[in-house]
Amino acid sequence: ATRSLFLTYNFKPGLTWNRQTPPTDFYCYTITFGNGSFVAINSTLKAFVSSDGIAWTGRALPSTSFLTDITYGLGQFLAVGYSGTVITSTDTVTWTPRTSGTTQKLWQVSCRNTSPNVFVAVGDSGTVITSPDGHAWTVQNSGISQTLMTVGYGGNGFVTSGSNSSSDAGHIWTSPDGAGWTEQISPA
């Protein structure tokens, strides 16, 4: 099978994607950009780092759990995963495990880089954890029972979505701070 990486970070109209040959064990499924570097993570407990999206360097991660997402915020990279795993790095070389306060799978993480700063990670069984710095985490009582697979920040708050099954799909919640959540009417 042919593996390819398509990457561009110059979003001018009319540009095309360029095929790149990734490292042998790249197999990454989430990439973020911050502090002049792309950082991608994969299930083999590696981070791959590149300043240009073409040349990549593999770096070992301290996690023994499957990682699911990575983001950049507040001057650091932050990855989440199974068993409540949270790891951070300011330089992409040294990664520090953090205590999340949960053993639930965490599926995605987002960051508000404006005051008051906050990371929000979401996961199984309505799990929501928040941190003002990526180091100390608080488990929030979200009041949500569905598995939350996505979270993003924009404008005035966070948005998350989730379900318990395909017949229960289409739930959306919003929060100004990651602590209190309000379900919104979904078109699904």
PDB file of C-alpha atoms in Angstrom:
ATOM      1  CA  ALA A   1       0.000   0.000   0.000  1.00  0.00           C
ATOM      2  CA  THR A   2       1.200   3.481  -0.780  1.00  0.00           C
ATOM      3  CA  ARG A   3       1.294   5.924   2.110  1.00  0.00           C
ATOM      4  CA  SER A   4       1.100   9.607   1.370  1.00  0.00           C
ATOM      5  CA  LEU A   5       0.996  12.812   3.307  1.00  0.00           C
ATOM      6  CA  PHE A   6      -0.697  15.809   1.731  1.00  0.00           C
ATOM      7  CA  LEU A   7       0.146  19.022   3.482  1.00  0.00           C
ATOM      8  CA  THR A   8       0.139  22.721   2.875  1.00  0.00           C
ATOM      9  CA  TYR A   9      -0.012  25.604   5.263  1.00  0.00           C
ATOM     10  CA  ASN A  10      -0.047  28.440   2.760  1.00  0.00           C
ATOM     11  CA  PHE A  11      -3.785  28.875   2.263  1.00  0.00           C
ATOM     12  CA  LYS A  12      -3.825  31.145  -0.789  1.00  0.00           C
ATOM     13  CA  PRO A  13      -6.544  30.584  -3.400  1.00  0.00           C
ATOM     14  CA  GLY A  14      -5.480  28.400  -6.302  1.00  0.00           C
ATOM     15  CA  LEU A  15      -2.748  26.483  -4.492  1.00  0.00           C
ATOM     16  CA  THR A  16      -2.726  22.719  -4.707  1.00  0.00           C
ATOM     17  CA  TRP A  17      -1.781  20.008  -2.258  1.00  0.00           C
ATOM     18  CA  ASN A  18       1.686  18.503  -2.670  1.00  0.00           C
ATOM     19  CA  ARG A  19       2.311  14.787  -2.127  1.00  0.00           C
ATOM     20  CA  GLN A  20       5.061  14.104   0.411  1.00  0.00           C
ATOM     21  CA  THR A  21       6.585  10.788   1.456  1.00  0.00           C
ATOM     22  CA  PRO A  22       6.237  10.480   5.231  1.00  0.00           C
ATOM     23  CA  PRO A  23       8.581   8.532   7.527  1.00  0.00           C
ATOM     24  CA  THR A  24       8.115   4.744   7.595  1.00  0.00           C
ATOM     25  CA  ASP A  25       6.050   4.608  10.797  1.00  0.00           C
ATOM     26  CA  PHE A  26       4.250   7.951  10.360  1.00  0.00           C
ATOM     27  CA  TYR A  27       0.607   6.686  10.324  1.00  0.00           C
ATOM     28  CA  CYS A  28      -0.601   9.836  12.062  1.00  0.00           C
ATOM     29  CA  TYR A  29      -4.210  10.847  12.329  1.00  0.00           C
ATOM     30  CA  THR A  30      -4.002  14.242  13.995  1.00  0.00           C
ATOM     31  CA  ILE A  31      -1.675  17.174  13.365  1.00  0.00           C
ATOM     32  CA  THR A  32      -1.420  20.603  14.953  1.00  0.00           C
ATOM     33  CA  PHE A  33       0.805  23.637  14.394  1.00  0.00           C
ATOM     34  CA  GLY A  34       2.402  25.917  16.948  1.00  0.00           C
ATOM     35  CA  ASN A  35       5.615  27.757  17.736  1.00  0.00           C
ATOM     36  CA  GLY A  36       6.904  27.205  14.190  1.00  0.00           C
ATOM     37  CA  SER A  37       6.379  23.432  14.158  1.00  0.00           C
ATOM     38  CA  PHE A  38       3.874  20.901  12.918  1.00  0.00           C
ATOM     39  CA  VAL A  39       3.446  18.068  15.429  1.00  0.00           C
ATOM     40  CA  ALA A  40       1.633  14.846  14.544  1.00  0.00           C
ATOM     41  CA  ILE A  41       0.909  11.900  16.840  1.00  0.00           C
ATOM     42  CA  ASN A  42       0.184   8.264  16.141  1.00  0.00           C
ATOM     43  CA  SER A  43      -0.796   5.073  17.916  1.00  0.00           C
ATOM     44  CA  THR A  44       2.812   3.804  18.090  1.00  0.00           C
ATOM     45  CA  LEU A  45       3.564   6.330  20.844  1.00  0.00           C
ATOM     46  CA  LYS A  46       5.539   8.663  18.638  1.00  0.00           C
ATOM     47  CA  ALA A  47       5.310  12.320  17.815  1.00  0.00           C
ATOM     48  CA  PHE A  48       6.546  13.529  14.446  1.00  0.00           C
ATOM     49  CA  VAL A  49       7.829  17.092  14.208  1.00  0.00           C
ATOM     50  CA  SER A  50       8.421  19.249  11.124  1.00  0.00           C
ATOM     51  CA  SER A  51       9.069  22.930  10.519  1.00  0.00           C
ATOM     52  CA  ASP A  52       8.091  22.737   6.841  1.00  0.00           C
ATOM     53  CA  GLY A  53       5.687  19.786   6.486  1.00  0.00           C
ATOM     54  CA  ILE A  54       8.212  17.942   4.328  1.00  0.00           C
ATOM     55  CA  ALA A  55      11.075  16.746   6.573  1.00  0.00           C
ATOM     56  CA  TRP A  56       9.826  14.966   9.723  1.00  0.00           C
ATOM     57  CA  THR A  57      11.645  13.804  12.864  1.00  0.00           C
ATOM     58  CA  GLY A  58      10.193  11.057  15.057  1.00  0.00           C
ATOM     59  CA  ARG A  59      10.213  11.526  18.821  1.00  0.00           C
ATOM     60  CA  ALA A  60       9.304   9.000  21.521  1.00  0.00           C
ATOM     61  CA  LEU A  61       6.415   9.856  23.831  1.00  0.00           C
ATOM     62  CA  PRO A  62       6.175   8.893  27.514  1.00  0.00           C
ATOM     63  CA  SER A  63       2.614   7.652  27.221  1.00  0.00           C
ATOM     64  CA  THR A  64       1.710   3.987  27.379  1.00  0.00           C
ATOM     65  CA  SER A  65      -1.821   4.792  26.246  1.00  0.00           C
ATOM     66  CA  PHE A  66      -3.227   5.272  22.767  1.00  0.00           C
ATOM     67  CA  LEU A  67      -3.250   9.006  21.965  1.00  0.00           C
ATOM     68  CA  THR A  68      -6.219  10.483  20.136  1.00  0.00           C
ATOM     69  CA  ASP A  69      -5.660  14.230  19.666  1.00  0.00           C
ATOM     70  CA  ILE A  70      -3.124  17.040  19.970  1.00  0.00           C
ATOM     71  CA  THR A  71      -3.407  20.817  20.098  1.00  0.00           C
ATOM     72  CA  TYR A  72      -1.191  23.838  20.660  1.00  0.00           C
ATOM     73  CA  GLY A  73      -2.052  26.536  23.140  1.00  0.00           C
ATOM     74  CA  LEU A  74      -0.573  28.692  25.866  1.00  0.00           C
ATOM     75  CA  GLY A  75       2.952  28.053  24.603  1.00  0.00           C
ATOM     76  CA  GLN A  76       2.766  24.251  24.677  1.00  0.00           C
ATOM     77  CA  PHE A  77       1.676  21.158  22.800  1.00  0.00           C
ATOM     78  CA  LEU A  78      -0.900  19.046  24.626  1.00  0.00           C
ATOM     79  CA  ALA A  79      -2.011  15.535  23.656  1.00  0.00           C
ATOM     80  CA  VAL A  80      -4.849  13.432  25.116  1.00  0.00           C
ATOM     81  CA  GLY A  81      -5.835   9.783  24.847  1.00  0.00           C
ATOM     82  CA  TYR A  82      -7.105   6.595  26.424  1.00  0.00           C
ATOM     83  CA  SER A  83      -7.212   6.109  30.211  1.00  0.00           C
ATOM     84  CA  GLY A  84      -7.391   9.866  30.778  1.00  0.00           C
ATOM     85  CA  THR A  85      -3.912  10.402  29.349  1.00  0.00           C
ATOM     86  CA  VAL A  86      -2.671  14.001  29.089  1.00  0.00           C
ATOM     87  CA  ILE A  87       0.913  14.868  28.096  1.00  0.00           C
ATOM     88  CA  THR A  88       2.488  18.283  27.411  1.00  0.00           C
ATOM     89  CA  SER A  89       5.631  19.679  25.805  1.00  0.00           C
ATOM     90  CA  THR A  90       6.973  23.169  25.228  1.00  0.00           C
ATOM     91  CA  ASP A  91       9.788  22.047  22.910  1.00  0.00           C
ATOM     92  CA  THR A  92       8.491  18.798  21.243  1.00  0.00           C
ATOM     93  CA  VAL A  93      11.496  16.934  22.718  1.00  0.00           C
ATOM     94  CA  THR A  94      10.609  16.582  26.399  1.00  0.00           C
ATOM     95  CA  TRP A  95       7.050  15.397  27.097  1.00  0.00           C
ATOM     96  CA  THR A  96       5.550  15.447  30.595  1.00  0.00           C
ATOM     97  CA  PRO A  97       2.631  13.241  31.718  1.00  0.00           C
ATOM     98  CA  ARG A  98      -0.081  15.167  33.608  1.00  0.00           C
ATOM     99  CA  THR A  99      -2.702  13.910  36.035  1.00  0.00           C
ATOM    100  CA  SER A 100      -6.112  14.428  34.407  1.00  0.00           C
ATOM    101  CA  GLY A 101      -8.342  13.185  37.224  1.00  0.00           C
ATOM    102  CA  THR A 102     -10.150  10.692  34.975  1.00  0.00           C
ATOM    103  CA  THR A 103      -9.565   7.216  33.579  1.00  0.00           C
ATOM    104  CA  GLN A 104     -12.087   7.703  30.764  1.00  0.00           C
ATOM    105  CA  LYS A 105     -10.948   7.815  27.129  1.00  0.00           C
ATOM    106  CA  LEU A 106     -10.335  11.409  26.062  1.00  0.00           C
ATOM    107  CA  TRP A 107     -11.095  11.926  22.374  1.00  0.00           C
ATOM    108  CA  GLN A 108     -10.339  15.557  21.653  1.00  0.00           C
ATOM    109  CA  VAL A 109      -8.876  18.722  23.194  1.00  0.00           C
ATOM    110  CA  SER A 110      -9.190  22.425  22.408  1.00  0.00           C
ATOM    111  CA  CYS A 111      -7.778  25.632  23.871  1.00  0.00           C
ATOM    112  CA  ARG A 112      -8.987  29.186  24.425  1.00  0.00           C
ATOM    113  CA  ASN A 113      -5.853  31.327  24.106  1.00  0.00           C
ATOM    114  CA  THR A 114      -7.523  34.485  25.379  1.00  0.00           C
ATOM    115  CA  SER A 115      -8.161  35.440  28.976  1.00  0.00           C
ATOM    116  CA  PRO A 116      -9.300  33.537  30.864  1.00  0.00           C
ATOM    117  CA  ASN A 117      -7.177  30.831  29.242  1.00  0.00           C
ATOM    118  CA  VAL A 118      -8.498  27.269  29.381  1.00  0.00           C
ATOM    119  CA  PHE A 119      -7.925  23.855  27.823  1.00  0.00           C
ATOM    120  CA  VAL A 120     -11.018  21.639  27.474  1.00  0.00           C
ATOM    121  CA  ALA A 121     -10.788  17.902  26.766  1.00  0.00           C
ATOM    122  CA  VAL A 122     -13.809  15.651  26.162  1.00  0.00           C
ATOM    123  CA  GLY A 123     -14.364  11.914  26.106  1.00  0.00           C
ATOM    124  CA  ASP A 124     -16.430   8.861  26.961  1.00  0.00           C
ATOM    125  CA  SER A 125     -19.611   9.034  29.085  1.00  0.00           C
ATOM    126  CA  GLY A 126     -19.815  12.830  28.921  1.00  0.00           C
ATOM    127  CA  THR A 127     -16.334  13.316  30.358  1.00  0.00           C
ATOM    128  CA  VAL A 128     -15.171  16.937  30.344  1.00  0.00           C
ATOM    129  CA  ILE A 129     -11.937  18.078  31.970  1.00  0.00           C
ATOM    130  CA  THR A 130     -10.595  21.632  32.061  1.00  0.00           C
ATOM    131  CA  SER A 131      -7.270  23.257  32.872  1.00  0.00           C
ATOM    132  CA  PRO A 132      -6.116  26.884  32.976  1.00  0.00           C
ATOM    133  CA  ASP A 133      -2.528  25.860  32.161  1.00  0.00           C
ATOM    134  CA  GLY A 134      -2.511  22.277  30.784  1.00  0.00           C
ATOM    135  CA  HIS A 135      -0.902  21.016  34.003  1.00  0.00           C
ATOM    136  CA  ALA A 136      -3.584  21.010  36.718  1.00  0.00           C
ATOM    137  CA  TRP A 137      -6.914  19.516  35.594  1.00  0.00           C
ATOM    138  CA  THR A 138     -10.455  19.617  36.977  1.00  0.00           C
ATOM    139  CA  VAL A 139     -13.104  17.019  36.132  1.00  0.00           C
ATOM    140  CA  GLN A 140     -16.333  18.881  35.340  1.00  0.00           C
ATOM    141  CA  ASN A 141     -19.833  17.586  36.031  1.00  0.00           C
ATOM    142  CA  SER A 142     -21.059  18.083  32.478  1.00  0.00           C
ATOM    143  CA  GLY A 143     -24.476  16.500  32.993  1.00  0.00           C
ATOM    144  CA  ILE A 144     -23.915  14.716  29.664  1.00  0.00           C
ATOM    145  CA  SER A 145     -24.132  10.926  29.311  1.00  0.00           C
ATOM    146  CA  GLN A 146     -23.155  10.641  25.643  1.00  0.00           C
ATOM    147  CA  THR A 147     -19.616   9.960  24.444  1.00  0.00           C
ATOM    148  CA  LEU A 148     -18.154  13.299  23.368  1.00  0.00           C
ATOM    149  CA  MET A 149     -15.937  12.916  20.303  1.00  0.00           C
ATOM    150  CA  THR A 150     -15.271  16.537  19.309  1.00  0.00           C
ATOM    151  CA  VAL A 151     -14.633  19.901  20.918  1.00  0.00           C
ATOM    152  CA  GLY A 152     -13.680  23.246  19.461  1.00  0.00           C
ATOM    153  CA  TYR A 153     -13.390  26.854  20.529  1.00  0.00           C
ATOM    154  CA  GLY A 154     -14.414  29.901  18.563  1.00  0.00           C
ATOM    155  CA  GLY A 155     -16.011  33.254  19.068  1.00  0.00           C
ATOM    156  CA  ASN A 156     -17.677  33.158  22.435  1.00  0.00           C
ATOM    157  CA  GLY A 157     -17.211  29.604  23.614  1.00  0.00           C
ATOM    158  CA  PHE A 158     -16.714  25.901  23.210  1.00  0.00           C
ATOM    159  CA  VAL A 159     -18.843  23.481  21.190  1.00  0.00           C
ATOM    160  CA  THR A 160     -18.878  19.707  21.661  1.00  0.00           C
ATOM    161  CA  SER A 161     -20.884  16.914  20.085  1.00  0.00           C
ATOM    162  CA  GLY A 162     -21.534  13.289  20.788  1.00  0.00           C
ATOM    163  CA  SER A 163     -23.827  10.293  20.882  1.00  0.00           C
ATOM    164  CA  ASN A 164     -24.261   6.854  22.426  1.00  0.00           C
ATOM    165  CA  SER A 165     -25.071   5.109  19.148  1.00  0.00           C
ATOM    166  CA  SER A 166     -25.947   5.839  15.538  1.00  0.00           C
ATOM    167  CA  SER A 167     -29.622   5.986  16.537  1.00  0.00           C
ATOM    168  CA  ASP A 168     -28.744   8.579  19.195  1.00  0.00           C
ATOM    169  CA  ALA A 169     -26.588  10.814  16.995  1.00  0.00           C
ATOM    170  CA  GLY A 170     -26.667  14.553  16.613  1.00  0.00           C
ATOM    171  CA  HIS A 171     -26.267  15.969  20.116  1.00  0.00           C
ATOM    172  CA  ILE A 172     -24.553  19.377  20.367  1.00  0.00           C
ATOM    173  CA  TRP A 173     -23.656  21.314  23.514  1.00  0.00           C
ATOM    174  CA  THR A 174     -22.134  24.763  24.028  1.00  0.00           C
ATOM    175  CA  SER A 175     -20.222  26.279  26.924  1.00  0.00           C
ATOM    176  CA  PRO A 176     -18.641  29.684  27.524  1.00  0.00           C
ATOM    177  CA  ASP A 177     -15.947  28.211  29.775  1.00  0.00           C
ATOM    178  CA  GLY A 178     -15.902  24.395  29.513  1.00  0.00           C
ATOM    179  CA  ALA A 179     -17.554  23.968  32.919  1.00  0.00           C
ATOM    180  CA  GLY A 180     -21.301  24.415  32.295  1.00  0.00           C
ATOM    181  CA  TRP A 181     -22.860  22.957  29.137  1.00  0.00           C
ATOM    182  CA  THR A 182     -26.171  23.680  27.380  1.00  0.00           C
ATOM    183  CA  GLU A 183     -27.652  21.313  24.801  1.00  0.00           C
ATOM    184  CA  GLN A 184     -28.564  22.966  21.508  1.00  0.00           C
ATOM    185  CA  ILE A 185     -31.122  21.900  18.924  1.00  0.00           C
ATOM    186  CA  SER A 186     -29.387  19.741  16.338  1.00  0.00           C
ATOM    187  CA  PRO A 187     -30.503  19.393  12.723  1.00  0.00           C
ATOM    188  CA  ALA A 188     -29.708  15.647  12.869  1.00  0.00           C
TER     189      ALA A 188
END
